[in-house]
Amino acid sequence: MQEMLNFRYMGTALVKSISAYNRYKARQGITARVLRKYWKLRHLLWSVITGSEFDPNATIGERLMLPHPNGVIVHAGAVIGDDCLIMQQVTIGQLSDVHAPVIGSRVYIGAGAKILGKVVIGNEARIGANAVVLCDVPANWTAVGVPARLIPPKSGQA
């Protein structure tokens, strides 16, 4: 119980709940059903505590980091790669259609950023704080501003 209510690692607890729920989602049997309900309940608890709406059906990679998970919103159809870092108040969602963003691996998403619609964010891209991304961001590029403008990597970084 102590680990469950450790408020220092709220982002880790939220991600762990989502990962575990997804692990048991496709499994059959009574044990999987009970564990699925447990992890969904735990996800709900951490969602309320953090004020996040991180859909447990979103596809997330390994080692996703949410150091400040408050206000993070992630659509059910979103795909997030390995080793990503998402700061507070980030929205990863859809526009008026059913498509959600696909985020590559090792992507940094700054506080307050919005990534909306059918966009692909390449590996090792960086999304600046409060940026509104409505277009694809190539690997290693940076997106900043409203609407986001793309900044290529410095020579020798790509």
XYZ file of C-alpha atoms in Angstrom:
158
model
C 0.000 0.000 0.000
C 2.883 2.353 0.772
C 4.162 2.042 -2.832
C 0.653 2.624 -4.157
C 0.297 5.994 -2.443
C 3.824 7.324 -2.904
C 3.098 10.836 -4.166
C 6.731 11.450 -5.149
C 6.370 9.137 -8.107
C 2.846 9.824 -9.319
C 3.845 9.763 -12.996
C 5.581 6.426 -12.579
C 2.545 4.976 -10.813
C 0.213 6.220 -13.553
C 2.380 4.758 -16.332
C 2.774 1.471 -14.441
C -1.000 1.195 -14.124
C -1.522 1.778 -17.844
C 1.209 -0.674 -18.847
C -0.107 -3.387 -16.543
C -3.695 -2.862 -17.718
C -2.574 -3.243 -21.341
C -0.591 -6.373 -20.462
C -3.726 -8.087 -19.109
C -6.206 -6.567 -21.578
C -5.710 -9.216 -24.259
C -5.458 -12.178 -21.898
C -8.286 -14.561 -21.129
C -9.323 -16.179 -17.862
C -10.506 -15.124 -14.454
C -7.056 -14.101 -13.198
C -6.535 -11.773 -16.145
C -10.027 -10.319 -15.679
C -9.418 -9.613 -11.977
C -5.984 -8.098 -12.642
C -7.394 -6.014 -15.489
C -10.012 -4.566 -13.124
C -7.391 -3.954 -10.431
C -5.063 -2.058 -12.762
C -7.964 -0.101 -14.282
C -9.071 0.931 -10.779
C -5.522 1.876 -9.888
C -5.294 3.898 -13.136
C -8.511 5.694 -12.177
C -7.092 6.506 -8.731
C -3.895 7.999 -10.164
C -5.850 9.838 -12.864
C -7.930 11.567 -10.204
C -4.911 12.350 -8.032
C -2.905 13.787 -10.935
C -5.790 15.423 -12.782
C -4.793 13.535 -15.930
C -6.859 11.964 -18.674
C -4.368 9.433 -19.979
C -6.514 6.828 -21.701
C -5.390 3.332 -20.649
C -6.021 2.067 -24.190
C -3.317 4.310 -25.660
C -0.250 2.448 -26.875
C 2.808 3.376 -24.849
C 6.393 2.237 -25.186
C 8.872 1.275 -22.517
C 10.173 3.745 -19.946
C 7.709 6.577 -20.592
C 8.451 9.372 -18.111
C 5.854 11.772 -16.696
C 7.794 13.758 -14.072
C 4.852 16.137 -13.514
C 1.750 14.230 -14.698
C -0.855 16.840 -13.772
C -3.133 17.766 -16.637
C -1.676 15.340 -19.186
C -4.323 14.277 -21.725
C -3.665 11.378 -24.101
C -6.213 10.057 -26.621
C -7.002 6.329 -26.740
C -5.673 6.069 -30.289
C -2.355 7.741 -29.559
C 0.885 5.809 -29.941
C 3.897 6.831 -27.851
C 7.332 5.278 -28.402
C 10.047 4.216 -25.974
C 11.965 6.528 -23.631
C 9.749 9.592 -24.135
C 9.532 12.451 -21.654
C 6.187 14.261 -21.375
C 5.894 17.298 -19.132
C 2.755 18.713 -17.445
C -0.376 20.027 -19.173
C 0.392 18.255 -22.476
C -2.429 17.191 -24.815
C -1.908 14.416 -27.354
C -5.237 14.119 -29.110
C -7.379 14.246 -32.189
C -8.863 17.071 -34.179
C -12.290 16.630 -35.797
C -11.487 13.186 -37.230
C -10.686 9.877 -35.546
C -6.920 9.994 -36.017
C -4.536 10.501 -33.124
C -0.816 11.347 -33.106
C 2.012 8.836 -33.354
C 5.018 9.815 -31.251
C 8.410 8.236 -31.966
C 11.013 7.139 -29.428
C 13.170 9.426 -27.271
C 10.886 12.422 -27.856
C 10.757 15.347 -25.442
C 7.400 17.149 -25.155
C 7.537 20.428 -23.215
C 4.993 21.746 -20.740
C 1.665 22.826 -22.182
C 2.342 21.492 -25.682
C -0.551 20.310 -27.848
C -0.026 17.627 -30.507
C -3.253 17.237 -32.434
C -4.569 15.177 -35.324
C -3.015 12.687 -37.681
C 0.606 13.722 -37.151
C 3.800 11.733 -36.779
C 6.546 12.937 -34.477
C 9.898 11.403 -35.450
C 12.415 9.804 -33.131
C 14.429 12.172 -30.933
C 12.286 15.171 -31.881
C 11.689 17.968 -29.409
C 8.404 19.791 -28.921
C 8.775 23.153 -27.192
C 6.680 24.345 -24.280
C 3.201 25.516 -25.318
C 3.765 24.569 -28.966
C 0.686 23.616 -30.994
C 1.772 20.888 -33.411
C -0.573 20.214 -36.342
C 1.978 18.822 -38.824
C 4.547 16.033 -38.901
C 7.858 16.676 -37.157
C 10.830 14.837 -38.713
C 13.288 12.880 -36.563
C 15.728 15.094 -34.639
C 13.838 18.306 -35.513
C 12.329 20.758 -33.029
C 8.834 22.255 -33.137
C 8.117 25.551 -31.364
C 5.400 28.203 -31.375
C 1.705 28.552 -32.178
C 1.181 27.102 -34.694
C 4.429 25.189 -34.454
C 7.233 26.017 -36.839
C 9.920 23.430 -37.490
C 13.582 23.968 -36.736
C 16.052 21.572 -38.380
C 18.858 19.987 -36.356
C 22.177 21.779 -36.310
C 24.686 20.330 -38.723
C 26.366 17.273 -37.276
C 23.383 16.357 -35.049
C 21.228 14.423 -37.509
